[in-house]
Structure formats: C-alpha cells, structure tokens
XYZ file of C-alpha atoms in Angstrom:
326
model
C 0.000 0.000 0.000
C 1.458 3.184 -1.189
C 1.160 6.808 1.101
C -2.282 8.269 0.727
C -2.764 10.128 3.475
C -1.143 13.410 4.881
C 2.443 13.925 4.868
C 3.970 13.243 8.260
C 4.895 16.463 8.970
C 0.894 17.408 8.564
C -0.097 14.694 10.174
C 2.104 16.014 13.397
C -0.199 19.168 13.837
C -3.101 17.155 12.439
C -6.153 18.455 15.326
C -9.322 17.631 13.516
C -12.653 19.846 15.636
C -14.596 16.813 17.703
C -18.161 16.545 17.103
C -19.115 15.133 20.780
C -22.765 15.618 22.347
C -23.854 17.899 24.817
C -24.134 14.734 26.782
C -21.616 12.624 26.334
C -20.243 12.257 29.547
C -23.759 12.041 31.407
C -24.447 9.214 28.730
C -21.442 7.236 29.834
C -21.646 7.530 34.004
C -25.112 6.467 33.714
C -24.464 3.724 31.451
C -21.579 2.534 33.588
C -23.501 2.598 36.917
C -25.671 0.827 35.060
C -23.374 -1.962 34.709
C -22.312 -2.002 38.055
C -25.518 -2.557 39.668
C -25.131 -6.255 38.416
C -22.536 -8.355 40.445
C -19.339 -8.314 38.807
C -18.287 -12.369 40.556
C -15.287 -12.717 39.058
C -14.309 -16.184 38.993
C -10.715 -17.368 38.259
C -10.491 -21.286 37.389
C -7.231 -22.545 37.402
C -6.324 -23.489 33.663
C -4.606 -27.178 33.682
C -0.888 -26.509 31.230
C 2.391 -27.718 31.471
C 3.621 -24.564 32.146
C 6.924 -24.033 34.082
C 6.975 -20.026 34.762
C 3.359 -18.966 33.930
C 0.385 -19.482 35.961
C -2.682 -19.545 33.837
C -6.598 -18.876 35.011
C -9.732 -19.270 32.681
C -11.026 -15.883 33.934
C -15.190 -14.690 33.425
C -16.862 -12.032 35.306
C -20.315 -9.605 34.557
C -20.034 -7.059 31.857
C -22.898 -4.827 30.124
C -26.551 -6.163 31.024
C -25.099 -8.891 33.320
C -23.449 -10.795 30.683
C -20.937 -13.275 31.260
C -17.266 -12.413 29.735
C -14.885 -14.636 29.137
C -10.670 -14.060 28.703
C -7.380 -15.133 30.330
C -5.538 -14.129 33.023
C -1.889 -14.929 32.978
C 0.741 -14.556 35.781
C 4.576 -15.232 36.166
C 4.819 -18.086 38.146
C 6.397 -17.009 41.714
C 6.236 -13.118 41.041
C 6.773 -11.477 44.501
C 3.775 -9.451 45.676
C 1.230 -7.627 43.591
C 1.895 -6.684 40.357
C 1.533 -4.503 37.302
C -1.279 -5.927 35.152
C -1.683 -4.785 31.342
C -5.168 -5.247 30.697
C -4.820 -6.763 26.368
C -7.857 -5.739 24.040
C -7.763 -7.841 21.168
C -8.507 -6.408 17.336
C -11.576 -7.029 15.173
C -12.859 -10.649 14.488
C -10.884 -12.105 17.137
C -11.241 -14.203 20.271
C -9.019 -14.486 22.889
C -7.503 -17.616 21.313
C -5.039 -19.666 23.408
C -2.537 -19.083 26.562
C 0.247 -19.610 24.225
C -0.825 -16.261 22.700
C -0.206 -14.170 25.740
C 3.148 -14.780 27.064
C 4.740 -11.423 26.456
C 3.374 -9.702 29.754
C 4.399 -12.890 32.023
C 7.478 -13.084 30.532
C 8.338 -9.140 31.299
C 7.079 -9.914 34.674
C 3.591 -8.459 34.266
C 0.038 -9.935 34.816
C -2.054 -9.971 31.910
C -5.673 -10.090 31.798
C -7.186 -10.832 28.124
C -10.771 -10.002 27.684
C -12.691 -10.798 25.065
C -14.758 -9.104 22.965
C -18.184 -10.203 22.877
C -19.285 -11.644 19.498
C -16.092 -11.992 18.121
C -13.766 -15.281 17.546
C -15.790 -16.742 14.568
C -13.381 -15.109 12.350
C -10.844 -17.025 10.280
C -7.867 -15.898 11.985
C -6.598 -18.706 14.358
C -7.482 -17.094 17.420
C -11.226 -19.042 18.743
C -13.567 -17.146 21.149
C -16.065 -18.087 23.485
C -18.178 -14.949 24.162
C -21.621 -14.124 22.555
C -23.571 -10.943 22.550
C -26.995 -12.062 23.548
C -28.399 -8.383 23.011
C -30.553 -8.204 19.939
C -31.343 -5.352 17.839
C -34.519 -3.765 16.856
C -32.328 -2.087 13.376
C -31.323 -3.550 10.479
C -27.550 -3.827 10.088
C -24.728 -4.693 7.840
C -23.102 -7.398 7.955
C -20.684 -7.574 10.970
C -20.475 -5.804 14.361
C -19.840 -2.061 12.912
C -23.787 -1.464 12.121
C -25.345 -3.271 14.952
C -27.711 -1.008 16.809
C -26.052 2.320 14.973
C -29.382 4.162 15.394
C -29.502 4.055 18.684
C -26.526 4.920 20.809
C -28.530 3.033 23.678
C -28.503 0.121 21.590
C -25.078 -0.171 19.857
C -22.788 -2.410 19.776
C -19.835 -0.834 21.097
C -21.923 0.630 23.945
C -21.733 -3.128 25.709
C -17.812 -3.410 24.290
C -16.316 -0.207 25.836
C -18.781 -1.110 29.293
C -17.279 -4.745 29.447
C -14.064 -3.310 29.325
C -14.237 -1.182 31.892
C -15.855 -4.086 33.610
C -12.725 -6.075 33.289
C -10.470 -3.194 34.923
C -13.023 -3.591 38.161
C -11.913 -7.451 37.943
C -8.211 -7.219 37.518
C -8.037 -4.420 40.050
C -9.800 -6.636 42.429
C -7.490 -9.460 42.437
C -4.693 -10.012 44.863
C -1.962 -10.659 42.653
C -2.645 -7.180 41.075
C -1.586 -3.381 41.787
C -4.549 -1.765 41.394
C -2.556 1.393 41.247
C -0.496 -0.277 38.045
C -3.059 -1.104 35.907
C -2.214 -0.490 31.982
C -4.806 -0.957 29.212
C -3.258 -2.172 25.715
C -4.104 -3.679 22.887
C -4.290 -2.819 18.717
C -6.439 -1.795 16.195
C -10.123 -2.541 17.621
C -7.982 -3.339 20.533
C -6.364 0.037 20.629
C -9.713 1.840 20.342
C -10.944 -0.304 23.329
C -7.501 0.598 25.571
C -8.433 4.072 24.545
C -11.989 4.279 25.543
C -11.223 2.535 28.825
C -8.439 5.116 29.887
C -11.018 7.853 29.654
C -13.703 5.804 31.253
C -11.810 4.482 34.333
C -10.680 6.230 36.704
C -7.609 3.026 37.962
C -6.141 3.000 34.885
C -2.098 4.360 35.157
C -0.845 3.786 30.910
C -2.470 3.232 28.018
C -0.831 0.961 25.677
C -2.770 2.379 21.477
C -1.484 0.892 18.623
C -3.059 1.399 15.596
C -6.348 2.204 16.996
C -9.618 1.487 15.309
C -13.131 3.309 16.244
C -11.274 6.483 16.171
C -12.657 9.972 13.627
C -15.222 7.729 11.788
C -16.382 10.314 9.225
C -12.667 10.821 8.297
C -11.696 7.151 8.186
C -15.127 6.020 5.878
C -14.379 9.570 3.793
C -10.647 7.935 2.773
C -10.431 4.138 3.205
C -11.906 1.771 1.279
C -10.891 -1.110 3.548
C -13.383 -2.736 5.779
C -14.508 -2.296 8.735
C -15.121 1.136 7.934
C -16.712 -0.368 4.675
C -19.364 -1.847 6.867
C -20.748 1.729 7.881
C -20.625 2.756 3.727
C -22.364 -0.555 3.157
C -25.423 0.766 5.209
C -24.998 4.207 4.542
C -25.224 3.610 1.062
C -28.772 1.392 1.314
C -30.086 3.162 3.870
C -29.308 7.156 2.779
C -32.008 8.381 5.105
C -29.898 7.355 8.287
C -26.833 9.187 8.008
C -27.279 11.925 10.157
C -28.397 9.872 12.881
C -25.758 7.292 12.339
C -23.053 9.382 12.732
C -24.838 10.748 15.950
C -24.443 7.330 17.657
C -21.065 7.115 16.435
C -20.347 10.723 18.066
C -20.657 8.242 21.605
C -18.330 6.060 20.645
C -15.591 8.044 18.161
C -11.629 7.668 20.110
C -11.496 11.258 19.081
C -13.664 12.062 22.312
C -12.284 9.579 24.631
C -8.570 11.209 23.834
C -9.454 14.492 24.810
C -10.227 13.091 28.048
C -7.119 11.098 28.310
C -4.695 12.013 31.321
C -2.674 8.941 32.091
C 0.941 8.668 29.611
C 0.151 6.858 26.533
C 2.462 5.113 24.151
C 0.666 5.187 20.617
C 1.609 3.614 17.421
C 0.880 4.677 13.694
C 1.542 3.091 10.166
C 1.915 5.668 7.779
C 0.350 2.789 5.028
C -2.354 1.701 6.696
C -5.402 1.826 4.947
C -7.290 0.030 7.576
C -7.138 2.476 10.352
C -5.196 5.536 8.299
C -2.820 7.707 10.085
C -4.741 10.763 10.212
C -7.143 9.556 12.554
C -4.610 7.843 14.713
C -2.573 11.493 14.723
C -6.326 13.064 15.341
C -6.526 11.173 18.400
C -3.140 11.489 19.729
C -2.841 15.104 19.183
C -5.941 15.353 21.111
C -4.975 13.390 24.464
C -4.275 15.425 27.492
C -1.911 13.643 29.063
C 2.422 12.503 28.702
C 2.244 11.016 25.204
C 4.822 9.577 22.958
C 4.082 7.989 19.554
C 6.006 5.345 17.388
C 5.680 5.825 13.856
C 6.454 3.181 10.877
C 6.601 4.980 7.925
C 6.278 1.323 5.515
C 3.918 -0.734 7.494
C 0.360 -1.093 6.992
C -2.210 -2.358 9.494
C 0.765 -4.621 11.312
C 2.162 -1.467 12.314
C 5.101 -2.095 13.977
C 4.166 -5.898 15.101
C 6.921 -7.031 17.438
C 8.829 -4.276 17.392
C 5.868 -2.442 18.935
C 5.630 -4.975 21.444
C 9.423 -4.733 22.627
C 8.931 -0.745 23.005
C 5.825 -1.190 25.184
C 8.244 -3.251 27.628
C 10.277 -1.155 27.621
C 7.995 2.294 27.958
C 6.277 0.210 30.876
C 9.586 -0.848 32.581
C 10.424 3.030 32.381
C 7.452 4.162 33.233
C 7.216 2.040 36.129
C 11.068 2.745 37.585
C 11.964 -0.932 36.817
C 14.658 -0.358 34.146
C-alpha cells in the first residue's frame, strides 16, 4: 500500500474539531452505573498446562446487562507481591484464542488479563472465542459488528464493548496478585480503540498501551479508506441514505477522538503511515488530542501490522520506564 494520506509532517499538527454531544459524559456515568448494579463475581479457574513459569486462570466475570465475559488471566509463576497488570484488548474478528498467545506480559514480569470481545472469535484468523452478545437489535444492520444497533446509541454495539471493558479493569483491580494502582490498558487496532476508551472511562487506569487504533474519527476514516470495517458503515450508509445523520450521531458516543481528549494517564501510541485500515490521520487526530504525557512510534512502511513485534518490545520497555523498573 502506497502513502495516501497526509504527509507526516501534517499529520504532526493534524487536530481535527470533535463533534461530541452535549451529553456525552452524562451518557457514559449512567451507562456505567448501570453496569455495576449487576454483580461483577469474578471467577478465576485454574487453567490445567504444562507450564513451568506462567500461571494460567480461565477468567469470566459480569459485563454490560449482566453478561458473562470470558478471557485469560496470565501470571509469572512465583512473582513477589502484587503486580503490574496490562489489561490486552484484542482487534476485530478475534477471540481471545489460546494461553500460548499471551506470554509477552508474564514473561516481562507483568500480569495480563485478556478479555474478550463479545461476538467476536468466529473469524478465520486462528485465534477461537467463546463470548456471545446475547443483546438483539430492533435495526437492520450490515453485515458484521460495525452497524449493529447504529441508530440508537442506547442500543449499539460498542456501547456493551467499551462497558465490558471497563468491567474487566473492576476485575483485575480486584485481584490479589494485582496493583490496582499499576493497571495499563493495551491492545491494537479494535484493541487500541478499546484501551483508549477505557483510559477515559476508568478512573484506575495508570498507561495506556494504542497501537493502531480502530473506532477512532469515523467520518474521516469512511471519507478515505476503502478497507473494511469502515466499509461496513458505507455498506449501510449507502442502502439506507435516510440514516446518516443519525448514524453518525451514535457514532459521536463512541468516536476515540472524544475519549482522547479526556485522556490524562501517559500513553504510548503507534501509527503506520500505510495503513489503509485504520489511516494515520485519525490515529494522529486522536493522539494530538490526548491530554496527558504522550509519545508515539511511527512506521513509515507498514500497513495495518504497524510495527508488530517491534511495537511490542517498546511497550516493555515504555512500561519498565514508566514504572522505575529499568
């Protein structure tokens, strides 16, 4: 994929106006007292692998509407006291797939709690889930999750997303083998856009981990990508032309443009500057909007991948700085 969107040097200064609703942040306090009037009983089974240095847990607890979540929760086997936990979103289509895929945090001497994202795992990408979304829909919707319930921001999808994440911060923090006052949300792409959300939303979390992030300046990314899953909102848009302005309203609940303003913790972002999945003007939108210590890694010839493991190995060490362990 060649360059297509601004030069870098644009893209630095990049600070696109917000369009956020009068009552965005009333919509989200009630919606997350909401969720917390259901029990959260988080329950930590004790997940049978020949592991010598990681302790594994099938982890589930109460998200939106007192559903039951599902994830992992990985720790370093003998780790003295509590400990750091980096709470890993996982991108679009994806379950939380196997132990095996979440050794980086153990191994840097981190917790790690995977959650999953409802709905997702079907996906042909290796990585199985085991989470449904029981909530119906009253709207028609294309096919996928990007649509579902987009004229309603009471009813869409990502409402019951960004709420079980948050959700999932109330169980790690809650655990004894955890620091409640080092918990780090991560994750890329629709993970990033999750870690994002949640660092606005919660009030516990200490880092935010944002590579690549999805569900971040939606009118910009459909406008210039033809890549789904922003396709999915021109595939309804473009059947049902009567909805836009109200589609776009709903999205205004959910955009990573809004949550970044109201970021304060330090965040480590990524960007690709040729991705055409999530393209780097909306990733610089929502950095350049975050309040708080930022730094950003940029990879001028990746796509979506960003920076893959190289990413990864900055993170450990941004968190190992961050948290005076280096």
């Amino acid at each position: 994929m060649p360059l297509f969107d601004l030069p870098l040097e644009e893209l630095r200064g990049y600070l696109p106006d917000r369009d956020e609703p009068a009552d965005f942040d009333a919509f989200w306090s009630a919606t997350l007292a909401e969720a917390r009037e259901f029990d959260l009983a988080a329950e930590y089974v004790p997940y049978d692998l020949p592991y010598v240095n990681v302790d594994v847990f099938d982890v589930s607890f109460t998200g939106w509407g007192g559903h039951r979540i599902n994830g992992w929760f990985l720790l370093p086997r003998g780790a003295q006291g509590p400990l750091p936990c980096v709470m890993h979103y996982i991108g679009y289509g994806g379950g939380r797939g196997f132990p095996h895929d979440h050794l980086l945090w153990p191994s840097a001497g981190y917790a790690v709690f995977v959650m999953e994202t409802r709905g997702h795992g079907g996906a042909n990408n290796g990585r199985p889930g085991a989470t449904g979304d029981p909530h119906g829909s009253a709207n028609p919707q294309a096919p996928g999750m990007m649509t579902r319930g987009i004229l309603d921001p009471s009813d869409y999808y990502y409402r019951r997303v960004f709420t079980d994440a948050v959700r999932a911060v109330d169980a790690a923090a809650a655990h004894p083998a955890v620091d409640a006052s080092r918990i780090v949300v991560g994750g890329a792409s629709q993970g990033g856009g999750i870690a994002q959300a949640t660092a606005a939303l919660h009030p516990a979390v200490r880092a935010a981990l944002v590579d690549v992030p999805f569900l971040t300046h939606f009118r910009r990314a459909v406008e210039i990508t033809a890549s789904d899953p922003y396709q999915e909102l021109v595939r309804f848009l473009s059947t049902r032309r009567d909805t836009a302005e109200q589609a776009f309203r709903t999205l205004s609940y959910f955009d990573g443009l809004n949550f970044a303003a109201r970021g304060r913790v330090p965040a480590l972002y990524s960007v690709a500057l040729m991705d055409d999945i999530c393209p780097p003007s909306t990733v610089f939108g929502a950095y350049n909007h975050w309040q708080g210590p930022k730094e950003i890694t940029v990879w001028p010839w990746n796509n979506h991948e960003g920076g893959g493991g190289y990413q990864s190995e900055e993170q450990v060490r941004y968190l190992h700085k961050l948290f005076g362990e280096s």
